[in-house]
Coordinates of C-alpha atoms and ligand atoms in Angstrom, one line a residue:
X1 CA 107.8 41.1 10.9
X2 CA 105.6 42.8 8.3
X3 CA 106.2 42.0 4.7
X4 CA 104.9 44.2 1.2
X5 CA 102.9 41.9 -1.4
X6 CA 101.8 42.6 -4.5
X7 CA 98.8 41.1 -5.8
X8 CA 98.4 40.9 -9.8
X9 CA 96.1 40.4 -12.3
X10 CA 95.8 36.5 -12.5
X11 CA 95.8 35.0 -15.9
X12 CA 92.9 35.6 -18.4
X13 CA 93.3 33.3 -20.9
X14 CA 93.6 35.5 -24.1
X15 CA 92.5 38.8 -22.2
X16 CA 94.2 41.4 -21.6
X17 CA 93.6 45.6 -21.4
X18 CA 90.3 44.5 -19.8
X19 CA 88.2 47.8 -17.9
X20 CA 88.1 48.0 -13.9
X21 CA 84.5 48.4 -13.0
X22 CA 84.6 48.8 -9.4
X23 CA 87.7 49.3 -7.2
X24 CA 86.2 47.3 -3.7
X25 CA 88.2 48.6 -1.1
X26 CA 90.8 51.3 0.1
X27 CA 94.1 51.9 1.5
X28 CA 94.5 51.4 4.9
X29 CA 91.3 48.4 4.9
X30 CA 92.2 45.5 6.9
X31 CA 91.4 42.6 4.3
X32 CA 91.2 38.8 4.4
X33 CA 92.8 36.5 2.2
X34 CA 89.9 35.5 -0.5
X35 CA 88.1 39.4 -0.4
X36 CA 87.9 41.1 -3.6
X37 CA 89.6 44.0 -4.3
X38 CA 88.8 45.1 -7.7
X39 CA 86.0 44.0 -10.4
X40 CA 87.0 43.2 -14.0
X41 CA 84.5 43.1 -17.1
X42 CA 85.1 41.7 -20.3
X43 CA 82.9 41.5 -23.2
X44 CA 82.1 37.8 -21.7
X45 CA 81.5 38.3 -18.2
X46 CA 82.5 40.4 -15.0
X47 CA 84.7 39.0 -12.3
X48 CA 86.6 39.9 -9.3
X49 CA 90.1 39.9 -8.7
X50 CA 90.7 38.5 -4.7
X51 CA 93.7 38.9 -2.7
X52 CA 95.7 36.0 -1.9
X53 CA 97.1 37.6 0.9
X54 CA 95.0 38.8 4.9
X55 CA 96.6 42.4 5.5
X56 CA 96.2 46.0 5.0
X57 CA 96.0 47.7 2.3
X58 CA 99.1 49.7 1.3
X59 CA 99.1 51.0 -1.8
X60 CA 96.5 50.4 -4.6
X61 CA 97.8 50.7 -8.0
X62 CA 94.2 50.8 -10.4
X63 CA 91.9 53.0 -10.7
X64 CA 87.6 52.6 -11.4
X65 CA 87.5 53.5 -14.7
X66 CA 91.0 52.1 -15.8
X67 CA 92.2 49.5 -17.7
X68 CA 94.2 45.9 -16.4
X69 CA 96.1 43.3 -17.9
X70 CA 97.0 39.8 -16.2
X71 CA 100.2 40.4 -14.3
X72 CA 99.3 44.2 -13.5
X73 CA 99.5 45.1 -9.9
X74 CA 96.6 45.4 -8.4
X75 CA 97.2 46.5 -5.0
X76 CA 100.5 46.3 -2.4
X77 CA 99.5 44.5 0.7
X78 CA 101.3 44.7 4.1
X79 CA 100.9 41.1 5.4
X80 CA 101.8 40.3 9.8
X81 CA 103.6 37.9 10.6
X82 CA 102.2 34.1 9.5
X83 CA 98.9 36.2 8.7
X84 CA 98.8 35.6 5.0
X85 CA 98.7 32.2 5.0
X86 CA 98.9 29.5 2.4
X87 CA 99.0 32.0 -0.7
X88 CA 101.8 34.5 0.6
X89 CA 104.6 32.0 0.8
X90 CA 105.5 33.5 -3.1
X91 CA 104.3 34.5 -5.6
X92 CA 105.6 31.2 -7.5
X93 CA 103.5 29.2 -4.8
X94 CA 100.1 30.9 -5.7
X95 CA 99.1 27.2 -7.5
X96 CA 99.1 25.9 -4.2
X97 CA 97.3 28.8 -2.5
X98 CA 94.6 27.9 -5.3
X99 CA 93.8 24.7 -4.4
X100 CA 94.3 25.0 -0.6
X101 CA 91.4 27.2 -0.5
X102 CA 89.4 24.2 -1.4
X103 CA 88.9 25.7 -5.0
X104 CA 89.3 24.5 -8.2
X105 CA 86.4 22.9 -9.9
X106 CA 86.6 20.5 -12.5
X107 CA 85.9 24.0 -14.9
X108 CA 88.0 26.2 -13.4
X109 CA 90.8 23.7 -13.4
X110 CA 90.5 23.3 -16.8
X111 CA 90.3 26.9 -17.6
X112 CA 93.6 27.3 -15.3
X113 CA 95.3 24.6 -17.1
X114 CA 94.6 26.1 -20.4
X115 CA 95.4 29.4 -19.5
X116 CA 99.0 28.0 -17.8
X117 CA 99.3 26.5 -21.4
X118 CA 98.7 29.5 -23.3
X119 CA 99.9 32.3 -20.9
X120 CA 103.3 34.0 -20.8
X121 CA 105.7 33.2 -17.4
X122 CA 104.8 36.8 -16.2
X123 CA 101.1 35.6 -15.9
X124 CA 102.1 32.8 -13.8
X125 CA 102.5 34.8 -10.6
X126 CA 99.6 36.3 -11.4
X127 CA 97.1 33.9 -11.6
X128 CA 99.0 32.3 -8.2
X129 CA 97.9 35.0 -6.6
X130 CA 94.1 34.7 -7.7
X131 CA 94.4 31.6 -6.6
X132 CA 93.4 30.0 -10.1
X133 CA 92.4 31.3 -13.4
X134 CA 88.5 33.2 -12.3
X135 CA 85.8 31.2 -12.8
X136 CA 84.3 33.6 -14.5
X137 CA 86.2 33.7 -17.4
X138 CA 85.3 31.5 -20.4
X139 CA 88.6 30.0 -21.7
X140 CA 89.8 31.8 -25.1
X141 CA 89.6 29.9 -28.4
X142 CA 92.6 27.8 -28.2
X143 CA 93.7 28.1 -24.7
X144 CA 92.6 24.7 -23.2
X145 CA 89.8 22.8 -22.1
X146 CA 86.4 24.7 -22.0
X147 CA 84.0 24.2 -19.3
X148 CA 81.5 22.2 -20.4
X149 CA 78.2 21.8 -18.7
X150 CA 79.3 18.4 -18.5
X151 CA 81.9 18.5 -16.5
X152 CA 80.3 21.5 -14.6
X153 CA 78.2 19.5 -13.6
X154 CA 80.4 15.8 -13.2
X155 CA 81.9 18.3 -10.3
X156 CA 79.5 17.5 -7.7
X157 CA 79.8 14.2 -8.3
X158 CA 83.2 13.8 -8.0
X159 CA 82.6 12.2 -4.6
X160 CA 82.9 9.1 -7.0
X161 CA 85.9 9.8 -7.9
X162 CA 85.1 10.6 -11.3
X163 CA 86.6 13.7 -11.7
X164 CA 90.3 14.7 -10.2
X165 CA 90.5 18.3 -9.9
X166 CA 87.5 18.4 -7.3
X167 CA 87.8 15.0 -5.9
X168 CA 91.3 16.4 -5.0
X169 CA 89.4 19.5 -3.5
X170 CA 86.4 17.8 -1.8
X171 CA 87.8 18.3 1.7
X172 CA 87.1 22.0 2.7
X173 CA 83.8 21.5 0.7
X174 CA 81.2 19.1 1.1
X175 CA 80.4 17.3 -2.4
X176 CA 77.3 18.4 -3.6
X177 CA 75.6 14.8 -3.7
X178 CA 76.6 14.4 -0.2
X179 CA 74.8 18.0 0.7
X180 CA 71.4 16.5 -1.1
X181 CA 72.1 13.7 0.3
X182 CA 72.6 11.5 -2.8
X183 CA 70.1 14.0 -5.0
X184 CA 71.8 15.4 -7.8
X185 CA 69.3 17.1 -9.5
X186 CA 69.9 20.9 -10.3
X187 CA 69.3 22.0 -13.3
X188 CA 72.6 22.0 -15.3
X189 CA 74.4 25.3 -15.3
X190 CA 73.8 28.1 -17.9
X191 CA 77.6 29.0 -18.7
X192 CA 76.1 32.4 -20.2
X193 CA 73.7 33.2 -17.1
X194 CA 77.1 31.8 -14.4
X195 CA 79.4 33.9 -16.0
X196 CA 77.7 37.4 -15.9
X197 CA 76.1 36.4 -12.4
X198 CA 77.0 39.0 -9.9
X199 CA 79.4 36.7 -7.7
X200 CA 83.1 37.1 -6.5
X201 CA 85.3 34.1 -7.2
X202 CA 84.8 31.9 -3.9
X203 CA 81.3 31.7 -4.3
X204 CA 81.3 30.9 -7.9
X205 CA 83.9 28.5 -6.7
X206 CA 81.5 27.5 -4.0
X207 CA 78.6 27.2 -6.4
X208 CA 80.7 25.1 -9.2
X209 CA 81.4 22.7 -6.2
X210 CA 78.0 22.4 -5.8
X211 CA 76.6 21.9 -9.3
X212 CA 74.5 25.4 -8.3
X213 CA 73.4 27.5 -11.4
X214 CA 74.5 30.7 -10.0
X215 CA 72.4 32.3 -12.8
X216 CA 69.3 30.9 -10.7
X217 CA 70.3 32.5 -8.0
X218 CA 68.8 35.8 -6.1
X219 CA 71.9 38.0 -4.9
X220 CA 71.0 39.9 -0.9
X221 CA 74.6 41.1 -0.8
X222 CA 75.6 44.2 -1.4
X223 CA 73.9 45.7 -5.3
X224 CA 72.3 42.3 -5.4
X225 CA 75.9 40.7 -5.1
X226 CA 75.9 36.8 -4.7
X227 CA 77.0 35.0 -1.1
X228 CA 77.9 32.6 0.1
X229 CA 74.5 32.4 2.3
X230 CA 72.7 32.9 -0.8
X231 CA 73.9 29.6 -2.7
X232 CA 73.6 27.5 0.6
X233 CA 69.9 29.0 1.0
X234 CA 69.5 27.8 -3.2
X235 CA 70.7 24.2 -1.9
X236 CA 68.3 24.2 1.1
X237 CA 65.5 25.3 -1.4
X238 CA 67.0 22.1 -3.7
X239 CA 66.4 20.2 -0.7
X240 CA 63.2 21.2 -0.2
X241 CA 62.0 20.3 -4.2
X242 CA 61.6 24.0 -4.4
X243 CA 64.9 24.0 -7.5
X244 CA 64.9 24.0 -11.1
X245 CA 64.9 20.5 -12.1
X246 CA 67.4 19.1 -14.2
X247 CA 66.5 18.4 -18.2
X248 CA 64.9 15.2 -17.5
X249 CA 67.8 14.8 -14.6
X250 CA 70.4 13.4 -17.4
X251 CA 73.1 15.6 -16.4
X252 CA 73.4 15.1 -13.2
X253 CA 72.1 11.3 -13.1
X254 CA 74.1 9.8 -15.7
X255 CA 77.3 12.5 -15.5
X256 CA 76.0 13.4 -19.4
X257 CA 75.2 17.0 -19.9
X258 CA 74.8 18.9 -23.2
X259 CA 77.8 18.5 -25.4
X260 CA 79.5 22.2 -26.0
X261 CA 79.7 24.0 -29.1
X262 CA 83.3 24.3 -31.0
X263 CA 84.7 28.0 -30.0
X264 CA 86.2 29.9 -33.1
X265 CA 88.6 32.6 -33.1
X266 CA 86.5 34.3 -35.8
X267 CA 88.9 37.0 -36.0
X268 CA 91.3 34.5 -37.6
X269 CA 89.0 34.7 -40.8
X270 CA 88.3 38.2 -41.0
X271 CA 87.6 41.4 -39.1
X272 CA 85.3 41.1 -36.6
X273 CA 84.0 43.3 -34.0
X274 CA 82.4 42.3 -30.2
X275 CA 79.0 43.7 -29.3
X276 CA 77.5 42.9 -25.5
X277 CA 74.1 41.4 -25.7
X278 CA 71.6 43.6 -24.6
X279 CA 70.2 43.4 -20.6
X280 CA 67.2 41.6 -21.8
X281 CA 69.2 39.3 -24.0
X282 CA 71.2 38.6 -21.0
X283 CA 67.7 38.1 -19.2
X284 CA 65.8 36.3 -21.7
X285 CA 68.4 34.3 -23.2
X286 CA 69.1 31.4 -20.1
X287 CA 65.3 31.7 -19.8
X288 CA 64.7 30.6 -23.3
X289 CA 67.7 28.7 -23.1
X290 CA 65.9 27.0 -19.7
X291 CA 62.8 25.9 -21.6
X292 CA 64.2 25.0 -24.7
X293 CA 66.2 22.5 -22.9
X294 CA 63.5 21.5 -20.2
X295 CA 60.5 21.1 -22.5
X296 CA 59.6 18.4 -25.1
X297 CA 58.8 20.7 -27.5
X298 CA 56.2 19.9 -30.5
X299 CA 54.4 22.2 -33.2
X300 CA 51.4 22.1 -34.6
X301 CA 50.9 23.9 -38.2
X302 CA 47.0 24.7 -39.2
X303 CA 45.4 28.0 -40.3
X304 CA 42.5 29.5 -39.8
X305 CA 40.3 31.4 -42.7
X306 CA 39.9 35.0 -41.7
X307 CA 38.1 36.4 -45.0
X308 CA 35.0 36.8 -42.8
X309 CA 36.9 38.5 -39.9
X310 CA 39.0 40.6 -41.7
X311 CA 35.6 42.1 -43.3
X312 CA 33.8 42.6 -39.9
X313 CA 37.4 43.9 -38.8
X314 CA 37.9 46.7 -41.4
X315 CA 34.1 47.8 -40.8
X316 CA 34.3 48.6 -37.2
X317 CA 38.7 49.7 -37.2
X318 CA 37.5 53.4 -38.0
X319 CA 34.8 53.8 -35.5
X320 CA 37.0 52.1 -33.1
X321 CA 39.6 54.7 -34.0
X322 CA 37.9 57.3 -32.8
X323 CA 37.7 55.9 -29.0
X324 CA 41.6 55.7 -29.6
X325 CA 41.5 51.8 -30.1
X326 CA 43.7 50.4 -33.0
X327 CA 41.4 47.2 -33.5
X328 CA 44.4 44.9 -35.0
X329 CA 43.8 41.5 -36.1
X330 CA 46.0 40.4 -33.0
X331 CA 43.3 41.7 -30.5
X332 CA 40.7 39.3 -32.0
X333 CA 43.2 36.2 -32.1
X334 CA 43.5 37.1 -28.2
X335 CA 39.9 36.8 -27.8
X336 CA 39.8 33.5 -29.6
X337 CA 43.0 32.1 -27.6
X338 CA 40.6 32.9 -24.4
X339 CA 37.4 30.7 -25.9
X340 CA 39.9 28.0 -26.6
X341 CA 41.8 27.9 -23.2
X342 CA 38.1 28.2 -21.7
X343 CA 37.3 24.9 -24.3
X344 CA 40.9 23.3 -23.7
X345 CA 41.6 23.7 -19.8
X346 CA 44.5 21.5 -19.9
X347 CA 46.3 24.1 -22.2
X348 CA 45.4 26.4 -19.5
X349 CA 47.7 24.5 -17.4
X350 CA 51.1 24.2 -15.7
X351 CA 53.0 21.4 -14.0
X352 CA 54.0 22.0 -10.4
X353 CA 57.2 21.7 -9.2
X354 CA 57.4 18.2 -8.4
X355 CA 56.1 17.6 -12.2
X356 CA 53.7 14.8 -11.2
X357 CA 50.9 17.6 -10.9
X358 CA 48.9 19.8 -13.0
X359 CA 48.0 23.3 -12.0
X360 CA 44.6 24.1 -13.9
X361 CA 44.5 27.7 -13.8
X362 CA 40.4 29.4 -13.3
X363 CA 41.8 32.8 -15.0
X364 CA 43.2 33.7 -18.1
X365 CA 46.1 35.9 -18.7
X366 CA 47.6 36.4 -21.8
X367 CA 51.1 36.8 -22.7
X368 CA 52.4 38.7 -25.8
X369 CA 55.4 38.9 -27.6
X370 CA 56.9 42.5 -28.3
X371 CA 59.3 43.7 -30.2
X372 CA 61.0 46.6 -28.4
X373 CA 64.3 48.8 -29.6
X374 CA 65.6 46.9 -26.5
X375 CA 64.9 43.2 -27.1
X376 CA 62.0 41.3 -26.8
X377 CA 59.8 41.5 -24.2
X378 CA 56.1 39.6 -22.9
X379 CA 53.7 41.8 -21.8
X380 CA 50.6 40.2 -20.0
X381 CA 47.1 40.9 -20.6
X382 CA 45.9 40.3 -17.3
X383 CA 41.8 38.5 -16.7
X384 CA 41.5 38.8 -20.7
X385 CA 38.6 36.1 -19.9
X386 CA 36.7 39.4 -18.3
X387 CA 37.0 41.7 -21.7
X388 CA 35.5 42.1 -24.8
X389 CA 37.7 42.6 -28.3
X390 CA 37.6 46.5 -28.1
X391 CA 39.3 46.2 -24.3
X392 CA 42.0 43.8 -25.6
X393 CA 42.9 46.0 -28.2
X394 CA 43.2 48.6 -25.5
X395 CA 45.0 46.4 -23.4
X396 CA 47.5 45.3 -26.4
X397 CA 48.1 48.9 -27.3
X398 CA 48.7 50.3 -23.9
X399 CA 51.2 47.0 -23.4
X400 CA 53.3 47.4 -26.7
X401 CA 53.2 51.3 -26.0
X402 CA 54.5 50.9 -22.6
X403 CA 57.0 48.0 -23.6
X404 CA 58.6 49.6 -26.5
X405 CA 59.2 52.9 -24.1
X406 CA 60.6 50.6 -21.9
X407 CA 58.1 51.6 -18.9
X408 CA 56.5 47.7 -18.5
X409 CA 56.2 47.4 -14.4
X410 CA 57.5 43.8 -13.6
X411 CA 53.4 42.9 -12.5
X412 CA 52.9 43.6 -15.7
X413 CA 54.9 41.2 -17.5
X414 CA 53.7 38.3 -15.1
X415 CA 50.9 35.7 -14.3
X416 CA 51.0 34.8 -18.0
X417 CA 49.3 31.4 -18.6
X418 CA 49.5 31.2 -22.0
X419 CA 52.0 33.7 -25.0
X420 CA 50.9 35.0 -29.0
X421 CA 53.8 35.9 -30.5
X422 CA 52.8 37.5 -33.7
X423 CA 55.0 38.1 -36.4
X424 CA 52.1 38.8 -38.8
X425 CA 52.5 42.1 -39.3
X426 CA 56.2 41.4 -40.9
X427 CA 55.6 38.5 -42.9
X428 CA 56.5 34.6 -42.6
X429 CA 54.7 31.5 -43.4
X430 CA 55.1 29.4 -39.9
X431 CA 57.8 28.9 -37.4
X432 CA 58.3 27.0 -33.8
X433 CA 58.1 29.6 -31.3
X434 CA 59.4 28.7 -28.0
X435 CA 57.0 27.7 -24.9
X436 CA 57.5 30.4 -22.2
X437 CA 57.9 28.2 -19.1
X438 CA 55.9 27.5 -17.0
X439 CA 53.6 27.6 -19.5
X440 CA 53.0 24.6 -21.8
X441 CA 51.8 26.1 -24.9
X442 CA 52.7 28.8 -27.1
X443 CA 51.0 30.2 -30.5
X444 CA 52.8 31.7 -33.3
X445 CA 51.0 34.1 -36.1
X446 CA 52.2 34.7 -39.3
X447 CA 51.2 36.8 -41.9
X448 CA 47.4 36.2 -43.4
X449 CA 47.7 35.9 -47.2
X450 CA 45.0 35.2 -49.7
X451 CA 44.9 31.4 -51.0
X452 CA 43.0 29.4 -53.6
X453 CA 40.3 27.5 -51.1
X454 CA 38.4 24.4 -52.5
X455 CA 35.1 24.8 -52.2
X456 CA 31.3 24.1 -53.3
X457 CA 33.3 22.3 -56.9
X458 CA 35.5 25.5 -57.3
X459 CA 38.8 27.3 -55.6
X460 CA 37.6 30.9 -54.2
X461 CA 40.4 33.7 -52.7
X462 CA 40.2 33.4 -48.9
X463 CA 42.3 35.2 -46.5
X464 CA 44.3 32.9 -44.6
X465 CA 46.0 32.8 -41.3
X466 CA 48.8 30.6 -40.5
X467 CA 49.0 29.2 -37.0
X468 CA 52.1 27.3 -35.3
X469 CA 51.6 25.8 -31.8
X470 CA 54.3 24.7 -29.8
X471 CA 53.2 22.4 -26.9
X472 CA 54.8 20.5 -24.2
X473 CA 54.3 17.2 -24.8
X474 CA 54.0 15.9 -21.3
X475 CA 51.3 17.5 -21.1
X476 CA 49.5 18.1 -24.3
X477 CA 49.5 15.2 -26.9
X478 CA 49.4 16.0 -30.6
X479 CA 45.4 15.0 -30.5
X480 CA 44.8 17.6 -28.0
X481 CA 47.3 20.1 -30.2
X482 CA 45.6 19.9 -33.1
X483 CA 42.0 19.9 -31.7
X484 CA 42.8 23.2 -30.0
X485 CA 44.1 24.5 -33.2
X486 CA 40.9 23.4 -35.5
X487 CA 38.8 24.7 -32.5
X488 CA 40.4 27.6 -32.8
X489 CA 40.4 28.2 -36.3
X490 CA 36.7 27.2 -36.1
X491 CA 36.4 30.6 -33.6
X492 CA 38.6 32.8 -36.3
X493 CA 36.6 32.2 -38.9
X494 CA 33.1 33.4 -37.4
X495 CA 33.5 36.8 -36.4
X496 CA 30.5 36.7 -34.9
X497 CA 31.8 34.9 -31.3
X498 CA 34.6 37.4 -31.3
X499 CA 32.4 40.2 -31.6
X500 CA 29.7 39.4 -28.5
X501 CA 29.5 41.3 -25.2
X502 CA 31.8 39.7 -22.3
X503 CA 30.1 40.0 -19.1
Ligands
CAO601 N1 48.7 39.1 -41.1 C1 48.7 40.2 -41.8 N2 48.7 41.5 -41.3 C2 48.8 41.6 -40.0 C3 48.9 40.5 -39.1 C4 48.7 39.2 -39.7 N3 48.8 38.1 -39.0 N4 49.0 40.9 -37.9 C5 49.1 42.3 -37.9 N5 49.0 42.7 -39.2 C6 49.0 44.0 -39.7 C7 48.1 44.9 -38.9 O1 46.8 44.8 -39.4 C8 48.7 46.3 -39.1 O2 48.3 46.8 -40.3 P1 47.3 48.1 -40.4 O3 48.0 49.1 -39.6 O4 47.2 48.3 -41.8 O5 46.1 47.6 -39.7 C9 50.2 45.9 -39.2 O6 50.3 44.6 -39.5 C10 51.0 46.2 -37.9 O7 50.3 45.7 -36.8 P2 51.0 46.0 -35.3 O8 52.2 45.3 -35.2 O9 51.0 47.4 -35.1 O10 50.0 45.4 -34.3 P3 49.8 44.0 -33.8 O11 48.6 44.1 -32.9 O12 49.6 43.0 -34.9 O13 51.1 43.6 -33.0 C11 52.8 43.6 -31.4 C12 51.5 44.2 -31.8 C13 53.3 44.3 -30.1 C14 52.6 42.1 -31.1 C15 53.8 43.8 -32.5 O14 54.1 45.1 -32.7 C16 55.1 43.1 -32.3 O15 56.0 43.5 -31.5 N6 55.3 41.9 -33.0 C17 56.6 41.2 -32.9 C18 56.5 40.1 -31.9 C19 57.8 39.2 -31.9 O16 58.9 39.8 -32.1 N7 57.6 37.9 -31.8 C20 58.7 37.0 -31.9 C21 59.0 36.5 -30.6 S1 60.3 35.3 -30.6 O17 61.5 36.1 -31.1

């Protein structure tokens, strides 16, 4: 006998009136229990809302566009029979539909639990019918346990027994230490990057079983959506060496990953309003995130006397003009960065994937750091071994003029071996860029100013331009560092090698 069944708007911790982006299927479509019906986004990530229920469609009660809060129908299901399975039995029962799907990761039961805490007995049906809180959503200030990466990534090893939720859940899924066959090595997840992946709940349920960052992931579903195939071809890859390695394998050897930050309710001290990050942020962040994390990062402070330069600069900038080339001091540090990867090969570098190599690299491609009303972004200077001063400047004005329009081609902003970012033309004295993996060195400019130099028994004015170079430390000790950086400063000061013919 055929039965109606609503299916709500589980519990969101402390959201609520949160916008319907996409409305996923129809009435009158024949759905499974699990299959998404509508997506939700919140200013902290997007996720869908599945049906606990197989059946048709009846009646759908949102609209794209609209606006939800937990416990809102979301759609009236006719459900066959025994066809709905585990989470139709009631709406009260919907905990148990949760965890019979095999769900229910060490995160998302914590989330659940704090959300059960926190959330009103009207929610309750509603996040049975989800089958748990979404993994997806961040737990509110003050609503329970957040998801650290810690216990993220303690999940897949709950085949120990070390943690409850998914040792309770292991038997639909395979642990993921029993799918890598005792690795545990993935890179921890990037909570940012997992949350505003493009992924319905099972597979980020799926993927939190696994330990998978689904931020690392490459979506072939439907508008680049995540599946199920695409995690287990991630884990395959894992297999095969081809993954992200964990940060020195801590968090997933020893069960220690990084410690969390306190959440605040900053509205609790003042008004306060919620801005999204921007789509490169969103892009750039994990990646920075990634190398922060992964790299053993060092800097190394020097500067380099440009007096000299600066002359030979400001004699041929006019002339230059005139062919449409702003000659900037940046094009001319470019030019020196290639003499010293050329003299420094090792900085040239990159560690393959199994870290126990080094790729020496025979061409030179530089990266650059530039600002854009959209974020930051790296243009690439592609074979800047192959040009003279006047075609990097070219080259660098082309870049910025292209990135700041937002028209960079993704060739464009790749192959990079080594990055500038140059803050010189707004000011600063030093600072630690970040390495832009796979890279292992990065050089950060600051603004030139004129200094009292010792010299011949007196101090003379001479223009001087501060250097920081971050390095990885695996592969660049600080001897190497600060050779590079003297050798390089050697170059800046003799305008004369920057100036020459490249053939
Ligand atoms: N010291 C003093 N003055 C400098 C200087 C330095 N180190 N570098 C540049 N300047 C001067 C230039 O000479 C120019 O002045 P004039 O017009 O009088 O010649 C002025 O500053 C502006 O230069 P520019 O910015 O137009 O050109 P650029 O080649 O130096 O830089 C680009 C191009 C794209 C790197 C830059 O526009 C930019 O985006 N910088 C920001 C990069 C960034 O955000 N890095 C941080 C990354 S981590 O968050």
């Amino acid at each position: 006998m055929a039965r109606l069944i609503d299916v709500r708007v589980p519990d969101m911790g402390s959201f609520s009136e949160v916008a319907v982006i996409d409305v996923l299927v129809k009435p009158g479509d024949a759905i499974e229990r699990e299959a998404s019906l509508i997506t939700l986004e919140t200013e902290k990530a997007t996720m869908d809302v599945p049906s606990d229920v197989t059946g048709v469609v009846e009646k759908l009660h949102v609209t794209k566009g609209g606006k939800v809060s937990p416990g809102d129908v979301v759609a009236t299901v006719r459900v066959e029979g025994d066809a709905a399975g585990a989470g139709d039995s009631a709406p009260a029962a919907g905990a148990s539909a949760g965890s019979s799907s095999g769900g229910g990761s060490a995160s998302t039961a914590g989330a659940a639990a704090g959300s059960a805490g926190a959330g009103s007995s009207s929610a309750k049906p509603a996040a049975a019918a989800s089958g748990g809180t979404p993994p997806a959503a961040p737990a509110a200030p003050g609503s329970g346990p957040v998801a650290t990466p810690a216990a993220t990534t303690a999940a897949p090893a709950s085949a120990s027994g070390a943690n409850g939720a998914a040792a309770g859940n292991g038997a639909s899924v395979p642990a993921a230490s029993a799918i890598l066959g005792g690795r545990t090595d993935l890179a921890p997840i990037n909570e940012t990057g997992f949350s505003s992946a493009h992924a319905g709940p099972s597979v980020r349920r799926f993927a939190r079983e696994l330990g998978v960052d689904l931020s690392q992931v490459t979506g072939t579903g439907f508008k680049a959506r995540i599946t199920h195939d695409d995690v287990k071809a991630f884990v395959k890859k894992a297999l095969a060496g081809g993954a992200p390695a964990a940060a020195g394998g801590a968090a997933a050897k020893g069960g220690v990953g990084l410690p969390s930050v306190p959440l605040v309710d900053f509205a609790k001290f003042g008004p306060v309003e919620t801005k999204p990050l921007s789509r490169i942020q969103k892009i750039s962040g994990p990646r920075l995130h990634a190398s922060w994390v992964n790299i053993p990062h060092v800097t190394q402070f020097d500067e380099a006397d440009i007096t000299d330069l600066e002359d030979v600069r400001t004699k041929l900038k006019q002339k230059a003009l005139q062919e449409g080339i702003k000659l900037t001091p940046l094009a001319f540090i470019v030019r020196a960065c290639v003499k010293a990867l050329q003299e420094f090969p090792y900085v040239n570098s990159s560690l393959d994937a199994t870290g126990a190599n080094l790729v020496m690299k025979k061409y030179v491609n530089i990266g650059f750091a530039a600002d854009t009303p959209n974020g930051l972004v790296v243009p690439v200077i592609a074979n800047a071994d192959r040009m003279d001063v006047y075609r990097i400047a070219r080259a660098l004005g082309e870049l910025s003029e292209k990135a700041r329009a937002g028209k960079l081609s993704a060739a464009e902003m790749q192959g990079g071996c080594f990055t500038i970012s140059s803050l010189g033309g707004i000011g600063g004295t030093a600072f630690t860029p970040i390495i832009n993996a796979p890279e292992v060195a990065i050089l950060g400019i600051s603004k030139s100013s004129h200094k009292p130099v010792y010299k011949d028994g007196a101090f003379i004015p001479r223009l001087m331009l501060p250097l920081s170079l971050s390095y990885d430390h695996r592969v660049i000790d600080g001897a190497m560092a600060v050779r590079f950086t003297t050798y390089l400063a050697g170059v800046l000061a003799d305008p004369r090698q920057l100036t020459e013919a490249v053939l």
